[in-house]
Tab-separated table of C-alpha atoms in Angstrom:
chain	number	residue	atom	x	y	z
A	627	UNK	CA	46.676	128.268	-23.862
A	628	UNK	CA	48.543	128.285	-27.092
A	629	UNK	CA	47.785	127.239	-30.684
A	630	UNK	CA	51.015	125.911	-31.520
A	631	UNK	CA	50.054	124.880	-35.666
A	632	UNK	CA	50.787	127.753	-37.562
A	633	UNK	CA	47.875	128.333	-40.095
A	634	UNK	CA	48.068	129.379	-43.679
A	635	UNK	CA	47.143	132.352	-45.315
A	636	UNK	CA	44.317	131.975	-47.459
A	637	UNK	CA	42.696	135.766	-47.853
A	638	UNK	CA	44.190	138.898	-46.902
A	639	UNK	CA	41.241	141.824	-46.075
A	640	UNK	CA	41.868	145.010	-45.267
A	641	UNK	CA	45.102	147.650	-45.368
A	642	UNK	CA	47.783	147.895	-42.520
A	643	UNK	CA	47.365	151.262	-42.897
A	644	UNK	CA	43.803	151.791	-42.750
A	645	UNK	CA	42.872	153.807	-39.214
A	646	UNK	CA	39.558	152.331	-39.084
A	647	UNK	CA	39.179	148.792	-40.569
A	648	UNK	CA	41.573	146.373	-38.975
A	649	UNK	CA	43.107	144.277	-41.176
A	650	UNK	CA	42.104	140.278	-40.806
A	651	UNK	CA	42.809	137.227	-42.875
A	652	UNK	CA	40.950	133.793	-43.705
A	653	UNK	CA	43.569	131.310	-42.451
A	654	UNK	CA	43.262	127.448	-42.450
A	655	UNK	CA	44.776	124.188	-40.656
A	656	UNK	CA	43.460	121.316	-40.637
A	657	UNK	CA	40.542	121.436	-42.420
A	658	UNK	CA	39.242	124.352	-39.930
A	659	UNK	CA	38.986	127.683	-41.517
A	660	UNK	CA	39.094	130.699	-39.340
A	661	UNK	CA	38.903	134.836	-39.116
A	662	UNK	CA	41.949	136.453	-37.702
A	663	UNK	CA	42.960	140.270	-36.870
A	664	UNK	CA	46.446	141.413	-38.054
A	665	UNK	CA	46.739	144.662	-35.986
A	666	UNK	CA	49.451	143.029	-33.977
A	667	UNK	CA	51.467	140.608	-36.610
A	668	UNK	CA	55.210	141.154	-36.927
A	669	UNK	CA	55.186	141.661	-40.671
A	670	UNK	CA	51.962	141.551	-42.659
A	671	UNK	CA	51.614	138.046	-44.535
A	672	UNK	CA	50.621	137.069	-47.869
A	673	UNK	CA	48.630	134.430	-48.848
A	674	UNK	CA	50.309	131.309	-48.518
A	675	UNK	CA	52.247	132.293	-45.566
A	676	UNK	CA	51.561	131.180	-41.916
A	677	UNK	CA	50.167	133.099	-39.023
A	678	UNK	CA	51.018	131.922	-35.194
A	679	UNK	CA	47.470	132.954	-33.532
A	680	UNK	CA	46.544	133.644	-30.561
A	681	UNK	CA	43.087	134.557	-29.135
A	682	UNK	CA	42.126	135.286	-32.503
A	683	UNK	CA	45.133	137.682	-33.641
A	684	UNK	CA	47.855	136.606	-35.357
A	685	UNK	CA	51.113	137.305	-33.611
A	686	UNK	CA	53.742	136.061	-36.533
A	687	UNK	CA	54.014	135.646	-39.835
A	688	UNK	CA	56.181	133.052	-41.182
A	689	UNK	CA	57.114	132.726	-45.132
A	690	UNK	CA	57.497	128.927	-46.297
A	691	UNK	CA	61.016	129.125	-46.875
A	692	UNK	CA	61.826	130.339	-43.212
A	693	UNK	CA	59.537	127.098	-42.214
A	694	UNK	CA	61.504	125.046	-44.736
A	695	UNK	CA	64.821	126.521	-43.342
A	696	UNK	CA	63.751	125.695	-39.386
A	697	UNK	CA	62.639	122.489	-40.543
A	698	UNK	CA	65.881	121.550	-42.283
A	699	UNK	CA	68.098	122.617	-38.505
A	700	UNK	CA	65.781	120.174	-37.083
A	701	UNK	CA	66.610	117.360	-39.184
A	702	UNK	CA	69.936	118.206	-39.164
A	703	UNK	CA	69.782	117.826	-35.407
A	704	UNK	CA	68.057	114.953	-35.270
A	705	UNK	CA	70.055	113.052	-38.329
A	706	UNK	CA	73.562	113.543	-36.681
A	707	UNK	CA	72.479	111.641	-33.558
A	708	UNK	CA	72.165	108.460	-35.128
A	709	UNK	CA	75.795	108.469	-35.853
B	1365	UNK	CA	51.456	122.072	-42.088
B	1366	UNK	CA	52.814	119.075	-42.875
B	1367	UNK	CA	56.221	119.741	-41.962
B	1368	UNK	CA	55.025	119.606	-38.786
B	1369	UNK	CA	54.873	115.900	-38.639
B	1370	UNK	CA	58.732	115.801	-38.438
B	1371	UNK	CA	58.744	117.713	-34.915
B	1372	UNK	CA	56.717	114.483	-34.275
B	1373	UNK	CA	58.282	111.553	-35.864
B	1374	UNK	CA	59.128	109.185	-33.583
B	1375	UNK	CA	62.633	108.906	-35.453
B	1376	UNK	CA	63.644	112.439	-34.912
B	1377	UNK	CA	62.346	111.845	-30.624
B	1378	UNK	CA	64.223	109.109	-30.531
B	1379	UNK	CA	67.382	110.542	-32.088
B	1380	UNK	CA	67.125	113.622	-29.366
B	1381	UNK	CA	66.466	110.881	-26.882
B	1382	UNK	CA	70.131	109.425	-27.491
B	1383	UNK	CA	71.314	112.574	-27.756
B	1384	UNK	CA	70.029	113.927	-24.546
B	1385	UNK	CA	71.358	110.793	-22.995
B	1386	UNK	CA	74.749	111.370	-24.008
B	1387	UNK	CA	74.570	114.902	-22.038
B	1388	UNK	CA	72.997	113.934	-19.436
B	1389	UNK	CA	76.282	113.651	-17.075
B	1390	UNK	CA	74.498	114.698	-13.956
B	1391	UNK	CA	71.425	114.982	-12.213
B	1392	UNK	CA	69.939	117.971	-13.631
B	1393	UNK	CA	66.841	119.910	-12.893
B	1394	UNK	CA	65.074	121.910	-15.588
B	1395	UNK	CA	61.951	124.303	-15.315
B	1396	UNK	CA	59.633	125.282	-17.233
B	1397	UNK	CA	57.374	128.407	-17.104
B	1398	UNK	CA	54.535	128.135	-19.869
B	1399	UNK	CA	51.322	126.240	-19.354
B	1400	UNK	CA	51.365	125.003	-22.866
B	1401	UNK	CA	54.969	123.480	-22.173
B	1402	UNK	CA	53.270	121.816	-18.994
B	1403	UNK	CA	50.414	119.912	-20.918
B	1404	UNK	CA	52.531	119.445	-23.882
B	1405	UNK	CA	55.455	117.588	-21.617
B	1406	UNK	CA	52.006	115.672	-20.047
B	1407	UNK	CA	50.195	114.731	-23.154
B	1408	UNK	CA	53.328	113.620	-24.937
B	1409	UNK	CA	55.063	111.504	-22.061
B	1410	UNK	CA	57.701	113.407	-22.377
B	1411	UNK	CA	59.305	112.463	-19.034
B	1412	UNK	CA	59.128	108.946	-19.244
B	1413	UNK	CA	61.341	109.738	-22.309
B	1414	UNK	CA	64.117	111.533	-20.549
B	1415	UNK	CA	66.717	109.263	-18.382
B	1416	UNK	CA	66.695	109.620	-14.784
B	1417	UNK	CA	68.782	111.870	-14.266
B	1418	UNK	CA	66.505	114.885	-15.954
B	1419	UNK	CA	64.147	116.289	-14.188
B	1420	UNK	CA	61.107	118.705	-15.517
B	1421	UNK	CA	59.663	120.910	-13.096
B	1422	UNK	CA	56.486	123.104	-13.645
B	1423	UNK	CA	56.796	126.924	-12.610
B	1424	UNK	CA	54.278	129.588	-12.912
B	1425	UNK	CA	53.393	129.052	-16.728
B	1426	UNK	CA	49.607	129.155	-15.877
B	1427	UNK	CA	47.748	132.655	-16.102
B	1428	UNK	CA	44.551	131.573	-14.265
B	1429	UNK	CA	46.921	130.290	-11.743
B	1430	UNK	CA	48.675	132.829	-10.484
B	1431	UNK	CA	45.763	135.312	-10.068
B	1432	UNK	CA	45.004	135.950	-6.412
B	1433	UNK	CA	42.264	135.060	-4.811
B	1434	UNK	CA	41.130	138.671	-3.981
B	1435	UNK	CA	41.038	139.193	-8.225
B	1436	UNK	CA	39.137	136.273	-8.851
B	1437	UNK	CA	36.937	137.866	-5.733
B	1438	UNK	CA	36.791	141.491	-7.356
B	1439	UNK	CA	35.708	139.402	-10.823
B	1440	UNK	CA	32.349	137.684	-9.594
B	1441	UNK	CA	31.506	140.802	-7.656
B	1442	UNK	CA	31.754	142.610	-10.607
B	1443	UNK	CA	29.415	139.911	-12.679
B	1444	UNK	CA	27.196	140.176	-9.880
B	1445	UNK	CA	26.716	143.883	-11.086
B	1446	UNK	CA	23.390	145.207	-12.312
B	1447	UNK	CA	23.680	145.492	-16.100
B	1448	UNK	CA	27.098	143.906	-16.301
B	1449	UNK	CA	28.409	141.231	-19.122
B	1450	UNK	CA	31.387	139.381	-18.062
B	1451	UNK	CA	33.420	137.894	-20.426
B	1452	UNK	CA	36.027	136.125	-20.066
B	1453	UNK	CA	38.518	133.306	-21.220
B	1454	UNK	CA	37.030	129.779	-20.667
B	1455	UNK	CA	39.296	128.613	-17.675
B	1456	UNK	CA	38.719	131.186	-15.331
B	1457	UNK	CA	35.051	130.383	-14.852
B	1458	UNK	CA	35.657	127.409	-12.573
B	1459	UNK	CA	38.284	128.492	-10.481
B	1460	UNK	CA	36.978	129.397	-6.865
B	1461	UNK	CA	37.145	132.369	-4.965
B	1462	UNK	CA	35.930	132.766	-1.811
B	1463	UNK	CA	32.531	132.082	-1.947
B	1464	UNK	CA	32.340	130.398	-5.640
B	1465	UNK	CA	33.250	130.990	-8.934
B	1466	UNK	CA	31.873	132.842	-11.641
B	1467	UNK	CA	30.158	129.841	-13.149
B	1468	UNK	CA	28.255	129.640	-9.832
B	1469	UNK	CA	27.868	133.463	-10.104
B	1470	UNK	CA	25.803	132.792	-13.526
B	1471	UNK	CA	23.742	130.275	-11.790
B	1472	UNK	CA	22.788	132.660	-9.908
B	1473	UNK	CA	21.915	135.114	-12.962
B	1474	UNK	CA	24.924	136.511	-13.495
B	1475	UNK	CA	25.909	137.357	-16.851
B	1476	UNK	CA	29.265	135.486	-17.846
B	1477	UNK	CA	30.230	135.458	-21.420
B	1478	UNK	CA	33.051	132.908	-22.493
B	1479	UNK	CA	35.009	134.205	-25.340
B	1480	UNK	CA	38.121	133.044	-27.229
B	1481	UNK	CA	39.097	136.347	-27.878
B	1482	UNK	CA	39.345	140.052	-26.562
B	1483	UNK	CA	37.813	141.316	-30.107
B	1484	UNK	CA	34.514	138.836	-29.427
B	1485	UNK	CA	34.079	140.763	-26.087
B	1486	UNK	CA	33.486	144.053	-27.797
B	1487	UNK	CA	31.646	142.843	-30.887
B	1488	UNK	CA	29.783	141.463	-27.395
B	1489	UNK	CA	29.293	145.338	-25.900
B	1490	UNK	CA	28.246	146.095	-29.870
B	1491	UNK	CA	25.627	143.807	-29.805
B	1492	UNK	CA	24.266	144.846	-26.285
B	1493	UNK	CA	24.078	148.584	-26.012
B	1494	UNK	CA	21.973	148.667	-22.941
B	1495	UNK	CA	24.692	146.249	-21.004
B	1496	UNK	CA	28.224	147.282	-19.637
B	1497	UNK	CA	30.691	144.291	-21.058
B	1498	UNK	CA	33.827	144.123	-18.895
B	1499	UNK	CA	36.469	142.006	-20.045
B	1500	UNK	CA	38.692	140.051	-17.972
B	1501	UNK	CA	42.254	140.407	-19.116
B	1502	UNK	CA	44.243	137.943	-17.976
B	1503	UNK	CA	47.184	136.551	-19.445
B	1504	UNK	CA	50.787	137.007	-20.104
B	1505	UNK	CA	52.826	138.614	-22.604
B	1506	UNK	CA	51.201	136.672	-25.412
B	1507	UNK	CA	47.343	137.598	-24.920
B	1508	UNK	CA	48.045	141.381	-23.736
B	1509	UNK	CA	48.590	142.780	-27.296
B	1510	UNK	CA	45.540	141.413	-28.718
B	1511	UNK	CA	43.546	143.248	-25.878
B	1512	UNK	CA	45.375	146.347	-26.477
B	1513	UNK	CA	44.685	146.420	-30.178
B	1514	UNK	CA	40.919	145.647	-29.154
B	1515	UNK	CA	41.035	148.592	-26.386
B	1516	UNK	CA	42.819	151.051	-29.386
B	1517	UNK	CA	39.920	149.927	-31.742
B	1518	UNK	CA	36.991	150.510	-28.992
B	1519	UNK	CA	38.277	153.817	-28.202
B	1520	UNK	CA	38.360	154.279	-31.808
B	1521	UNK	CA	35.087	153.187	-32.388
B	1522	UNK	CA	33.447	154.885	-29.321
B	1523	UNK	CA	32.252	151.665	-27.884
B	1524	UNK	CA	31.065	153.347	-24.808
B	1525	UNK	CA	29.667	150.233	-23.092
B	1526	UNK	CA	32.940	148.214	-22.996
B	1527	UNK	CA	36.047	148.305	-20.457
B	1528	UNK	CA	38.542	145.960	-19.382
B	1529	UNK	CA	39.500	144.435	-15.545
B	1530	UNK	CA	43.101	144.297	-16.367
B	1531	UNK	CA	44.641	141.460	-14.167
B	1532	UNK	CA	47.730	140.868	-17.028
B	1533	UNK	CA	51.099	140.079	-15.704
B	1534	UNK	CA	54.626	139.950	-17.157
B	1535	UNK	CA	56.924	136.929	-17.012
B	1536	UNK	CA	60.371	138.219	-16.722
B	1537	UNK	CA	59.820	139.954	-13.212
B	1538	UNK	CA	58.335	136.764	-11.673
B	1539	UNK	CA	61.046	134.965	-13.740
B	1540	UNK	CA	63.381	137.029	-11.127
B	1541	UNK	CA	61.499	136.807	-8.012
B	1542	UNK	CA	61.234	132.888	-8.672
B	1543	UNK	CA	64.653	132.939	-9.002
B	1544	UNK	CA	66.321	135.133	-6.549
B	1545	UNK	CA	64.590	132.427	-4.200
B	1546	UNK	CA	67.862	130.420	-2.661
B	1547	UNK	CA	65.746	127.506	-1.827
B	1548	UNK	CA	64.539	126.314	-5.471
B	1549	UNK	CA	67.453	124.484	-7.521
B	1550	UNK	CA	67.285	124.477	-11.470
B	1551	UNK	CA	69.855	124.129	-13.816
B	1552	UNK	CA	68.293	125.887	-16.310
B	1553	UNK	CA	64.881	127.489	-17.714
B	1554	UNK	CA	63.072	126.016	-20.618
B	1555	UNK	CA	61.525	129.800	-21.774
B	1556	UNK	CA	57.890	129.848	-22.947
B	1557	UNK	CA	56.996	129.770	-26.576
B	1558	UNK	CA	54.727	132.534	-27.739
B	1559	UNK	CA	55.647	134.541	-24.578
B	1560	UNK	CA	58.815	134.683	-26.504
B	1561	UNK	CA	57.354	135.637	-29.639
B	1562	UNK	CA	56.126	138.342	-28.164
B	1563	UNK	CA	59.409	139.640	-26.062
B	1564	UNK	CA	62.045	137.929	-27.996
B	1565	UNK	CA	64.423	135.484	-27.121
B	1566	UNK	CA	66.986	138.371	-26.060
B	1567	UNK	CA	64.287	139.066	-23.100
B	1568	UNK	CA	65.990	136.018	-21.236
B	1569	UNK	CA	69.619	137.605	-21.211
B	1570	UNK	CA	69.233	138.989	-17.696
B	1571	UNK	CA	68.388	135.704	-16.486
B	1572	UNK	CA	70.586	134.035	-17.680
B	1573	UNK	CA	73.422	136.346	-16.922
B	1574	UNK	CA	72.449	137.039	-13.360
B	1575	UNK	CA	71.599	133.517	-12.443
B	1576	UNK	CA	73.657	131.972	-14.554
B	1577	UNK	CA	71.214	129.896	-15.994
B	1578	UNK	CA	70.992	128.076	-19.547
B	1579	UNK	CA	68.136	129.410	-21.083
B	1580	UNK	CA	66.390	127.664	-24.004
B	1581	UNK	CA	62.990	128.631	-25.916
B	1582	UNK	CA	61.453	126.000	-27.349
B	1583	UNK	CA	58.223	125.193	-29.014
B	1584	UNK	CA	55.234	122.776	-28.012
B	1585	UNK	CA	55.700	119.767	-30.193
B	1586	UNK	CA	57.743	117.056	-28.742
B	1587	UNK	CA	60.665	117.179	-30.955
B	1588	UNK	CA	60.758	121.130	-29.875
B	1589	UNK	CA	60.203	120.032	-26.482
B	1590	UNK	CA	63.008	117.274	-26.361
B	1591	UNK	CA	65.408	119.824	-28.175
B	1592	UNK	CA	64.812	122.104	-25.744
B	1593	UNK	CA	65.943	119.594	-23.117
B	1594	UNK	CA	68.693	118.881	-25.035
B	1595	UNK	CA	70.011	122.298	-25.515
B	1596	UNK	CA	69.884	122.883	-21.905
B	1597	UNK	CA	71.259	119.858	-20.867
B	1598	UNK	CA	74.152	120.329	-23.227
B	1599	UNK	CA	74.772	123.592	-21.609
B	1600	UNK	CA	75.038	122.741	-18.022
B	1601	UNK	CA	77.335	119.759	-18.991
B	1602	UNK	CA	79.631	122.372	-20.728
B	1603	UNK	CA	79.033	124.982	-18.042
B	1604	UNK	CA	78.015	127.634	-20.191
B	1605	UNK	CA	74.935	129.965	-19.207
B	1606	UNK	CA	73.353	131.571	-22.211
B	1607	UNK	CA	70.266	132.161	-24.144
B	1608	UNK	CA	69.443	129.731	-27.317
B	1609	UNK	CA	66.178	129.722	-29.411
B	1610	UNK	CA	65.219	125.878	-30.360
B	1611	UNK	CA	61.640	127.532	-31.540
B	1612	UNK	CA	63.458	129.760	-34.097
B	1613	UNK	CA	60.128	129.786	-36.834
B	1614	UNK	CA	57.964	131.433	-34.479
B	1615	UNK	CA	60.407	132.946	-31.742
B	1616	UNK	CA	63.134	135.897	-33.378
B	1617	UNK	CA	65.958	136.727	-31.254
B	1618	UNK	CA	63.918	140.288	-30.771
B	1619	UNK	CA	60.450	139.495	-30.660
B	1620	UNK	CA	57.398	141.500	-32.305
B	1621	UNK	CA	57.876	144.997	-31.671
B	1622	UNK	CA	54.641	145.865	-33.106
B	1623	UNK	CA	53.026	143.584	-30.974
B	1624	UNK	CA	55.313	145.426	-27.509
B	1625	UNK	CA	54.743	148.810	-29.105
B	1626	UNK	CA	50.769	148.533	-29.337
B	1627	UNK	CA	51.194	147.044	-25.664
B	1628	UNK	CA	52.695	149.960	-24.188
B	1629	UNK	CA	50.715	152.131	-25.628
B	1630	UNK	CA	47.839	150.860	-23.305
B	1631	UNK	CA	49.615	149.344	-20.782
B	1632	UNK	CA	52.124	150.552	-18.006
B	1633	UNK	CA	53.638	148.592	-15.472
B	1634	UNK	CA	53.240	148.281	-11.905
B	1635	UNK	CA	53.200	146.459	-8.759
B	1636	UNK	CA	51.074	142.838	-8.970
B	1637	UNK	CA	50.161	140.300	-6.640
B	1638	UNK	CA	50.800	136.245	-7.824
B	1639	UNK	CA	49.574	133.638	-5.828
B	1640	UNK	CA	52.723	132.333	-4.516
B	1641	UNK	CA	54.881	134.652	-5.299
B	1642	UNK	CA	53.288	137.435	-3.224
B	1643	UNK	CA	53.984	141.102	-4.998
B	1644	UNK	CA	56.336	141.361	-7.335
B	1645	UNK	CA	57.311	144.831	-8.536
B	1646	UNK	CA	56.340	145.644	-11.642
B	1647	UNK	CA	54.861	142.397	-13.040
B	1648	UNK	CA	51.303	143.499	-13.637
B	1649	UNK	CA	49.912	145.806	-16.428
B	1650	UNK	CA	47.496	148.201	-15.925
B	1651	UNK	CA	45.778	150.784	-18.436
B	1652	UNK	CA	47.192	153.919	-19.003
B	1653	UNK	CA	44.880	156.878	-17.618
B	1654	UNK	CA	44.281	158.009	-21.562
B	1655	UNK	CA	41.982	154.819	-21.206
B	1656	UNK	CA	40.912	155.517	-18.337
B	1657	UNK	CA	37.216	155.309	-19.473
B	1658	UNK	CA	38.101	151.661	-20.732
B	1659	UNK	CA	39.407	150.673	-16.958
B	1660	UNK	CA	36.809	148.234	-14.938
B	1661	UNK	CA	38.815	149.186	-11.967
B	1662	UNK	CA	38.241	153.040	-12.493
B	1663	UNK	CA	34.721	152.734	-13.817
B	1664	UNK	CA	33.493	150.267	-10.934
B	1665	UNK	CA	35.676	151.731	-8.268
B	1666	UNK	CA	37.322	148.637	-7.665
B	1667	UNK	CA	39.253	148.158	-4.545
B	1668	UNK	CA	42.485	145.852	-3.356
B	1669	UNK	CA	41.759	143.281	-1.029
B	1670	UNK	CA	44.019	140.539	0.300
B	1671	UNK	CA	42.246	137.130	0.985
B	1672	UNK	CA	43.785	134.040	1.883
B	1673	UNK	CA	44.040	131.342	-0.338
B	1674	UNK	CA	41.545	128.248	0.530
B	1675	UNK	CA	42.715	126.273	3.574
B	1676	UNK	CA	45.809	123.931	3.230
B	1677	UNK	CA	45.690	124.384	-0.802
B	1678	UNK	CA	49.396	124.216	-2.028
B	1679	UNK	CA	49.082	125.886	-5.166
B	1680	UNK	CA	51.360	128.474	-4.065
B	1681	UNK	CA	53.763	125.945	-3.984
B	1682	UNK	CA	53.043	124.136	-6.936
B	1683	UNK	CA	53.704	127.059	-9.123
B	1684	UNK	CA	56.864	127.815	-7.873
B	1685	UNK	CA	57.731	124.516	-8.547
B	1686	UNK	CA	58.478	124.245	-4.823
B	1687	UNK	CA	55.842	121.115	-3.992
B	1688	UNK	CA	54.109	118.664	-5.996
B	1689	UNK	CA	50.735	118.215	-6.491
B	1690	UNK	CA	50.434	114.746	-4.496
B	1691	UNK	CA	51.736	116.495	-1.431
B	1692	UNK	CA	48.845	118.814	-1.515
B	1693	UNK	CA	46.389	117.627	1.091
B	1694	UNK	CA	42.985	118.274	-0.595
B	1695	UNK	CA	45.068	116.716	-4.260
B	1696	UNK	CA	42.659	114.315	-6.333
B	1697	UNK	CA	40.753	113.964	-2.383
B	1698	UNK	CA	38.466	117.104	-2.020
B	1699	UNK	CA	40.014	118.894	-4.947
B	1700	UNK	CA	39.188	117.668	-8.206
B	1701	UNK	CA	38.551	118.566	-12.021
B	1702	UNK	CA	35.113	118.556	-11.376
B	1703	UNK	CA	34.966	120.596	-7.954
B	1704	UNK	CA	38.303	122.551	-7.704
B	1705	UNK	CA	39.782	123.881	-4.709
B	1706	UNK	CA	42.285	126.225	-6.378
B	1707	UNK	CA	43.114	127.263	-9.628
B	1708	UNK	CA	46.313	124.974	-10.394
B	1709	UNK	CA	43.113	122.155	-10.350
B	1710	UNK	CA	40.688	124.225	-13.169
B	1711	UNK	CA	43.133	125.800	-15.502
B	1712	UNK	CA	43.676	123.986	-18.837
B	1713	UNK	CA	47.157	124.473	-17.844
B	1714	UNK	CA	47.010	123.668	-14.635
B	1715	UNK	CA	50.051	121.459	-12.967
B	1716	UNK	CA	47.729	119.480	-10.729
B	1717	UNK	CA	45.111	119.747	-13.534
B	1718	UNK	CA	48.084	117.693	-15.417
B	1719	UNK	CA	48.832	115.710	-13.291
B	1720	UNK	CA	45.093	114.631	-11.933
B	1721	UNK	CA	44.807	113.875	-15.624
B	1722	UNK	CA	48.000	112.054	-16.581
B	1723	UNK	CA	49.107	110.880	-14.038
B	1724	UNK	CA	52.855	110.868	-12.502
């Protein structure tokens, strides 16, 4: 079952390109603070991005101005209606 | 995230509301394939939203669901093991197979771990040397990275005592047996939402070409949800058949590739049994024979068998969208939340678990 809140990026550990130390990050929602592995993100986040996770790997990285930009399609969808 | 509220607001539901009305030309017949989607369109009323002339179906969204009895079978024998650890996702410890479940398996001493995720069941086989921890992977296209990358990191790490009962399928076959089935009517498929993450939006192209289905991926909030119904309403009112991504900040048009690449490193396809569907070709996953040492089946020499499902269950039905849960004759009588019958009862995700909940 999916998490569907992204979570933000609050601590980045470890190197994408380090063979033996998988890479994890501190992420938050909510008030709930949590561990997650990066091995199989789409691009490696910074903090104050978001991470989709899933059974404790995060499987997407989104910056703030891609969530900014989704958001703003939705409103635009859901302003016009009410024309 | 607070932007999130707006994919809530009752403004913005409303406003797809009118707008889905205004589409809405014909009776239309949408399904959905994603167990999230299922409780999401549940928990948020979603259907007493839409007008009349919508209608959601559930398909096979639900993992748990559309394991086979003879799996769930191979599972507790395998917990019933000398010097086994099971672990395993939280909703497959309820679900019956012939004689119990695993939960009744630990009652009986079996070891069965729950864990959230893959990487718990190894730090699990760390933490228990003189124990062999077999993980049950199960799950679609979502979950099946994050137990390759923990497979890639045990074989890294020598984890000796670990291995992996791989019972992982992949959507887009069953998408197409489902499909290819003359008897089930849908206008169009609302596509799964971290599924799609995974294989990309584009992953739906054959569907929608061959069938000539609208195909929208949406998200789990209801303002996703609602657009989502939207989008494919507005197609089959303008008679077009294509793929469109309503979930477009978590879903890109081609996916993760790391995510596929680390899959197939592990993985290979191959014929899989779904309860309902039968076999489909080339819808499970299995481990590559590099992992070999890592494979439950190979380690435990695990063989095939074909059980029936529990007498006059439907779930076979009821994940092909083909019968509801009230027409199932054990539904909310002799199968309940508390003592299941089949799987579509026990799963989080369940469609009778949804509907024994919320009613409808």
């Amino acid at each position: 079952m999916c998490l569907a809140v992204p979570m933000k990026v609050t601590r980045v550990e470890g190197d994408p390109d380090d063979f033996f130390m998988p890479p994890s990050a501190m992420v938050e929602a909510g008030g709930v603070s949590q561990q997650v592995r990066l091995d199989i993100v789409d691009r490696f986040p910074d903090v104050g991005d978001y991470v989709i996770v899933h059974a404790g790997f995060a499987i997407r990285t989104l910056r703030p101005e891609e969530a900014k930009k989704s958001l703003e399609l939705f409103q635009e969808m859901t302003q016009l209606a009410g024309e | 995230m607070k932007e999130l509220d707006l994919y809530r607001d009752p403004r913005a539901v409303e406003a797809l509301v009118k707008r889905i009305r205004s589409v809405a030309v014909r009776p239309m017949q949408f399904m959905e394939v994603c167990g999230t989607h299922t409780m999401s369109i549940f928990r948020y009323g979603v259907k007493d939203l839409l007008p009349s002339e919508i209608q959601l179906i559930s398909g096979p969204g639900c993992p748990v669901c559309v394991t086979p009895a003879g799996e769930i079978d191979q599972m507790i024998n395998l917990s019933l093991m000398d010097g086994v650890i099971v672990a395993s996702f939280g909703d497959l410890v309820r679900v019956p197979g012939t004689r119990g479940s695993l939960a009744d398996a630990r009652a009986q001493g079996a070891r069965v771990e729950i864990v959230y995720s893959p990487a718990d069941a190894l730090e699990l086989a760390r933490h228990e040397p003189s124990k062999t921890v077999v993980f049950l992977g199960i799950g679609f296209e979502t979950t099946v990275p994050a137990v390759a990358a923990t497979m890639l990191q045990a074989a890294r790490d020598e984890v000796e005592n670990f291995c992996v009962f791989s019972s992982h399928k992949l959507m887009p076959p069953a998408l197409h047996a489902l499909l290819s089935d003359p008897s089930l009517k849908v206008d169009g498929l609302l596509c799964p939402g971290h599924v799609s993450t995974v294989i990309g939006a584009k992953a739906y192209e054959p569907v929608a070409e061959k069938y000539g289905l609208p195909c929208v991926v949406a998200g789990f909030e209801p303002g996703d949800i609602l657009q989502g119904v939207y989008m494919l309403a507005r197609q089959a009112a303008e008679g077009r058949h294509e793929v469109e991504n309503a979930y477009s900040r978590a879903v890109l048009w081609q996916g993760n590739q790391r995510a596929r690449r680390i899959t197939e490193m592990v993985f290979k396809p191959g014929d899989a049994g779904w309860r309902g569907l039968g076999k489909v070709e080339a819808s499970g996953l299995f481990l590559r024979n590099e992992f070999s040492s890592l494979d439950a089946r190979k380690r435990f020499a695990l063989t095939d068998k074909d059980v029936p499902e529990p007498y006059g269950c439907l779930c076979g039905q009821v994940i092909k969208g083909m019968a509801l849960p009230a027409s199932c004759p054990h539904f909310s009588k002799s199968c309940t939340p508390l003592s299941p019958v089949g799987p579509c009862m026990v799963s989080s995700e369940g469609t009778c678990a949804a509907y024994y909940k919320y009613g409808g």
